[in-house]
Amino acid sequence: MPEVLQAPLVVEFPFTRSLGPVQSAFLTGLRERVVLGVKTTDGRTLVPPVEYDPVTAEEIRDLVEVAPTGTVTAWAWNHEPRRGQPLGAPFAWVLVRLDGADTALLHALDAPGPDAVRTGMRVRVRWAGERTGAITDIACFEPYDGEPAQPGGHTGEFENPLTGIVAPARLDYTYSPGRAQSAYIHALGEQRTVGERCPSCRKVYVPPRGACPTCGVATAEQVEVGPRGTVTTYCIVNIKAKNLDIEVPYVYAHIALDGAGLALHARIGGIPYDQVRMGLRVEPVWTEGARYPDHYRPTGEPDADYDTYKELL
Amino acid sequence: MTREIAVVAFAQTDHRRSTEESSEVEMLMPVLHGVLAQSGLRTADIGFTCSGSSDYLAGRAFSFTLALDGVGAWPPISESHVEMDGAWALYEAWTKLLTGDADTALVYSYGKCSPGSVRDVLTRQLDPYYVAPLWPDSVALAALQAQALMDAGHTDEPALAAVGARSRADAEANPHAQLKGPVPHGDYVVRPLRTGDCPPVGDGAAAVILAAGERARRLCARPAWIRGIDHRIEAHGLGVRDLTDSPSTRLAAEKAGAFERPVDTAELHAPFTAQEVILRRALRLGDDVRVNPSGGALAANPVMAAGLIRIGEAAARIHRGESDRALAHATSGPCLQQNLVAVLEGDPR
């Protein structure tokens, strides 16, 4: 069996999220060094605040300022900080109940070591130097043995309140396409196209994924298909994709390679876009060093009869 | 409830640190064929198919559609998917069978943790405004819960080590387990949790077949009847919850009828040792109940399949006559946020 392929895969996206009135006030408050909670109808103060009471599901809007000092209610020592976490040096994860709040906020505590942390210890907010209206405007908590701070009685009304946040997310993977697709990609590297035949219905799948989706059984028998094939259907693309070095309009087509049980898709070149047609016979064009055909071009053969490819549409 | 529904077949893969040589569907297909062979059913006989998996584990959108290649979706089938553990897919299939729309259901789930970092991946299920931007990983949140449990006096580090040791010792009898036998309690990952308190990271898949009434009796010598099943969720704000307790598990168990009569076996989905302590208390399990004879999630934790495996393991013990009334539990989310409880029984012997 040829080597199973692997490649790094990075999934990264800047999620843009809109804020409701309560989240907007809370995050705008952090920007202005004010911590806000929200009152439930039974008189508890939730920090961080939410728009609906977690017990009754009632909508709640009654904002109230709480102190930037508080008490640790749970902690865990993180001796190996990971990417994206609030501090680069070892720190404690903490749930902190701020003075005036009835619930706890999750954040990091900057402490010299686990022996310096305990449930019930007093802490205060350390503000970030540059604040944008995000939970990370609290840089972290730090130990504090002074008097509880007195909240300022802020109403939650701000100049220029935030209406949204951007929450970047990035995850790193090592992608492996598995046995069947690795074999397909290896063969492409030798300018060959291989599919796999279903032992039950005898259909040849290109590219193969190791299973026949019709019969639900494993496929293993490799079959070389093509290189020539027939255009079964196509479309004309008029929109130029970003970073794509292909002039529009161009034709994207489904191509049934000779011997294949279903069509794959590729770009058609070497012929004006308005002369591409169903039944056109095509062959792959490889560029130097490429791992897949750049496009398919007409072979010059007569068009295929509709009956020869109608099952592959 | 008018229809009796049972688990009639269960199969799982050998759980391994990495299955890079296989795609998801290649990993899944043996267990799909396994349950079909056990029940004697063919693909065309299945009335409803439901699966559980996560795009974030795969790093690809709509990744479950590729796994559908393994079930033979032609002629067209009745199919659904949950972006959750397969235990919740089983719940959906159970309700479908209750309606009478189908007599049999295939439920499967799979998780390949090896392509990414599961600790990072699971941060993406957290509150995106207040929590996810801090990237608290799954072990960190479980460690907060463990410390809260210790502060409350419900456990200590030696007791947690004993949970891990018992699980891995039991796993020696489980040919599918990934981590078995003596495993050192190890160094802290996030204190107070040590490596031995955490589940192995691995790849795996599982499948179950459900059948209703007489159909179940024809397909299985001793069906595992689902007497009740329920799932509950708690507030997403960690600071709103009492992390030392699991009221959602207790309520789900009550609604599933778990407290009506004692169970002899409990398969608990507790990826971290401290969570077993919490679940035992929430479910009022005495020392006479056999907990996680399979080794549980501490022996194999393919994310998105580990909960379905708990139901499958409990059912398989009933099939084999090793249990008469078993409880199966599945969890999802940080610190036991969402919990599902099923009560399974065999016919009297």
XYZ file of C-alpha atoms in Angstrom, chain A residues 24-310:
287
model
C -23.258 45.433 24.444
C -23.410 47.259 27.782
C -21.147 44.711 29.506
C -18.432 44.709 26.839
C -18.613 48.493 26.321
C -18.297 48.796 30.105
C -15.101 46.743 30.111
C -13.703 49.171 27.546
C -14.473 51.984 30.061
C -13.223 49.988 33.110
C -16.723 49.419 34.426
C -18.036 45.936 35.282
C -21.774 45.525 34.880
C -24.114 42.799 36.018
C -27.788 42.275 35.352
C -30.514 41.891 37.981
C -32.917 38.977 37.846
C -36.506 39.473 38.955
C -35.762 37.571 42.162
C -33.020 40.070 42.972
C -29.853 38.165 42.102
C -27.083 39.890 40.144
C -25.559 37.876 37.289
C -21.978 38.640 36.223
C -21.258 38.177 33.375
C -24.733 39.385 32.490
C -27.124 37.602 30.135
C -30.321 38.712 28.434
C -32.524 35.934 29.742
C -32.770 34.602 33.280
C -31.146 31.146 33.242
C -33.776 29.857 35.690
C -37.031 31.468 34.526
C -36.062 32.420 30.933
C -37.533 35.893 31.579
C -35.986 38.721 29.616
C -33.822 40.839 31.924
C -32.334 44.276 31.223
C -31.754 45.871 34.628
C -28.039 46.672 34.571
C -26.103 47.343 37.754
C -22.439 48.103 38.331
C -20.447 45.690 40.496
C -16.983 46.035 42.015
C -13.709 45.137 40.266
C -12.766 43.183 43.412
C -14.026 39.739 44.277
C -13.560 36.241 45.670
C -12.279 33.092 43.977
C -14.946 30.342 44.029
C -13.007 27.705 42.042
C -9.543 27.453 40.530
C -7.209 25.199 38.567
C -3.482 25.670 38.070
C -2.432 25.863 34.427
C 1.338 25.317 34.318
C 1.483 25.098 30.524
C -0.492 27.976 28.946
C -1.781 27.268 25.444
C -2.134 29.505 22.413
C -4.735 32.224 22.844
C -5.003 31.954 26.625
C -4.833 35.188 28.649
C -1.305 34.847 30.089
C 1.873 33.402 28.624
C 3.371 32.435 31.994
C 1.819 29.762 34.243
C -1.446 31.006 35.788
C -4.595 29.837 37.519
C -7.950 29.530 35.826
C -10.421 31.041 38.252
C -14.109 31.570 38.716
C -14.434 34.920 40.484
C -17.551 36.217 42.206
C -17.166 39.984 42.073
C -18.326 41.992 45.066
C -21.996 42.704 44.478
C -22.507 39.705 42.158
C -24.199 36.374 42.876
C -22.541 34.397 40.076
C -18.946 33.925 38.985
C -16.945 35.028 35.958
C -14.306 32.783 34.346
C -10.888 34.317 33.792
C -7.160 33.953 34.550
C -5.387 34.798 37.809
C -1.779 35.951 37.748
C -0.174 34.260 40.765
C 3.369 33.040 41.468
C 2.341 29.412 41.847
C -0.423 27.018 42.938
C 0.491 27.472 46.604
C -0.500 31.129 46.297
C -4.039 30.269 45.158
C -6.961 29.025 47.201
C -10.732 29.057 47.042
C -11.953 32.073 48.968
C -8.922 34.255 48.208
C -9.484 37.905 47.359
C -8.625 39.209 43.898
C -9.129 42.287 41.745
C -9.309 43.050 38.050
C -6.105 43.986 36.213
C -7.206 46.011 33.201
C -5.570 45.601 29.814
C -3.609 48.645 28.605
C -5.526 48.834 25.357
C -9.197 48.012 25.614
C -11.526 47.362 22.700
C -14.702 46.063 24.304
C -13.956 42.364 24.813
C -13.643 39.934 27.691
C -9.875 40.231 27.199
C -10.105 43.905 28.306
C -9.748 42.246 31.674
C -6.098 41.237 31.229
C -6.439 38.918 34.223
C -7.120 39.002 37.951
C -4.434 39.570 40.569
C -4.279 38.831 44.313
C -5.682 41.682 46.401
C -5.863 42.046 50.168
C -7.400 45.527 50.434
C -10.925 46.649 51.122
C -13.660 45.744 48.613
C -13.857 48.408 45.921
C -17.040 50.455 45.809
C -18.846 50.302 42.469
C -19.698 53.652 40.909
C -23.395 53.116 40.259
C -23.080 53.179 36.483
C -26.376 52.826 34.599
C -24.978 51.016 31.597
C -25.519 53.997 29.242
C -22.359 54.748 27.251
C -21.184 57.046 24.500
C -20.491 54.956 21.362
C -21.695 51.599 22.666
C -20.402 48.531 20.862
C -22.824 46.752 18.579
C -20.668 43.811 17.636
C -17.431 41.964 18.202
C -15.047 40.073 16.006
C -14.043 36.758 17.551
C -11.178 35.215 15.602
C -10.961 31.436 15.688
C -8.135 29.276 14.463
C -7.733 25.520 14.642
C -4.791 23.551 13.287
C -5.205 20.101 11.844
C -3.120 17.499 10.094
C -5.404 16.294 7.337
C -5.150 12.748 6.062
C -7.466 11.712 3.235
C -7.256 7.995 4.081
C -6.271 5.009 1.988
C -8.498 5.337 -1.084
C -8.004 9.041 -1.717
C -4.269 8.787 -0.992
C -3.996 6.186 -3.760
C -5.941 8.487 -6.091
C -3.679 11.455 -5.367
C -0.511 9.343 -5.702
C -1.673 8.154 -9.135
C -2.468 11.704 -10.223
C 1.152 12.523 -9.434
C 2.044 10.025 -12.179
C -0.533 11.631 -14.510
C -2.857 8.650 -14.139
C -6.438 8.643 -12.893
C -7.542 5.651 -10.824
C -10.944 4.851 -9.431
C -12.271 1.960 -7.372
C -14.871 -0.577 -8.509
C -17.760 -1.529 -6.252
C -17.767 -5.320 -5.784
C -21.556 -5.271 -5.737
C -22.852 -2.885 -8.439
C -19.559 -2.811 -10.441
C -19.662 0.962 -10.749
C -16.248 2.664 -10.840
C -15.949 5.656 -8.499
C -13.635 8.544 -9.386
C -12.285 9.916 -7.141
C -12.654 6.891 -4.882
C -13.547 7.357 -1.238
C -13.307 3.723 -0.169
C -17.031 3.049 -0.140
C -19.818 2.637 -2.651
C -22.462 5.176 -1.592
C -25.178 3.184 -3.328
C -24.412 -0.225 -1.892
C -22.738 0.852 1.353
C -19.848 -1.591 0.933
C -16.103 -1.086 0.862
C -14.432 -0.662 -2.506
C -10.872 -1.881 -3.033
C -10.348 -2.959 -6.670
C -8.408 -0.179 -8.395
C -9.276 0.624 -11.983
C -7.421 3.043 -14.230
C -9.809 5.290 -16.151
C -9.425 7.906 -18.912
C -7.358 9.731 -19.803
C -10.025 10.797 -22.316
C -13.602 11.522 -21.414
C -16.897 13.083 -22.406
C -18.467 16.328 -21.250
C -21.814 15.357 -19.723
C -22.884 18.845 -18.649
C -21.266 22.239 -18.089
C -21.730 25.815 -17.009
C -20.186 29.134 -18.043
C -18.523 31.031 -15.222
C -18.650 34.811 -15.495
C -17.375 35.791 -12.069
C -13.656 36.081 -11.500
C -12.656 34.425 -8.251
C -10.178 36.176 -5.998
C -6.554 35.168 -6.647
C -7.597 32.996 -9.577
C -5.472 33.453 -12.682
C -8.155 32.443 -15.191
C -9.902 34.902 -17.503
C -13.689 34.889 -17.508
C -15.856 33.666 -19.018
C -14.636 30.095 -18.760
C -16.346 26.725 -18.754
C -16.595 24.332 -15.860
C -17.805 20.895 -16.847
C -18.704 17.465 -15.588
C -16.515 14.974 -17.412
C -17.119 11.240 -17.545
C -13.684 9.721 -18.038
C -13.708 6.600 -20.193
C -14.368 3.639 -17.889
C -15.601 5.731 -14.967
C -19.008 5.170 -13.386
C -19.583 8.817 -12.546
C -18.391 12.199 -13.711
C -15.815 14.389 -12.057
C -15.492 18.096 -12.725
C -12.811 20.275 -14.269
C -12.291 23.360 -16.378
C -12.472 23.153 -20.153
C -9.863 25.045 -22.194
C -8.557 25.179 -25.746
C -11.978 25.995 -27.193
C -14.092 29.173 -27.129
C -16.474 29.098 -24.164
C -19.564 29.276 -26.360
C -18.566 26.206 -28.363
C -18.436 23.749 -25.459
C -21.279 21.229 -25.666
C -22.614 18.058 -24.123
C -20.905 15.039 -25.669
C -17.658 16.921 -26.402
C -14.699 14.539 -26.205
C -11.858 15.928 -24.044
C -8.432 14.976 -22.649
C -6.421 16.296 -19.702
C -3.703 18.937 -20.068
C -0.940 18.670 -17.489
C 1.414 21.479 -16.642
C 4.985 20.876 -15.580
C 5.216 19.535 -12.017
C 1.486 19.766 -11.369
C -0.248 17.123 -9.253
C -3.524 17.327 -11.167
C -4.662 18.307 -14.671
C -4.759 22.061 -15.218
C -7.758 21.701 -17.530
C -9.270 19.469 -20.224
C -9.195 20.276 -23.947
C -11.002 18.876 -26.992
C -9.484 15.732 -28.515
C -10.875 16.438 -31.995
C -12.863 13.182 -31.999
C -16.512 13.223 -33.061
C -18.916 13.967 -30.207
C -20.099 11.016 -28.128
C -23.666 9.757 -28.608
C -26.036 10.877 -25.880
C -26.880 7.240 -25.095
C -23.246 6.546 -24.131
C -23.285 9.018 -21.231
C -26.924 9.627 -20.331
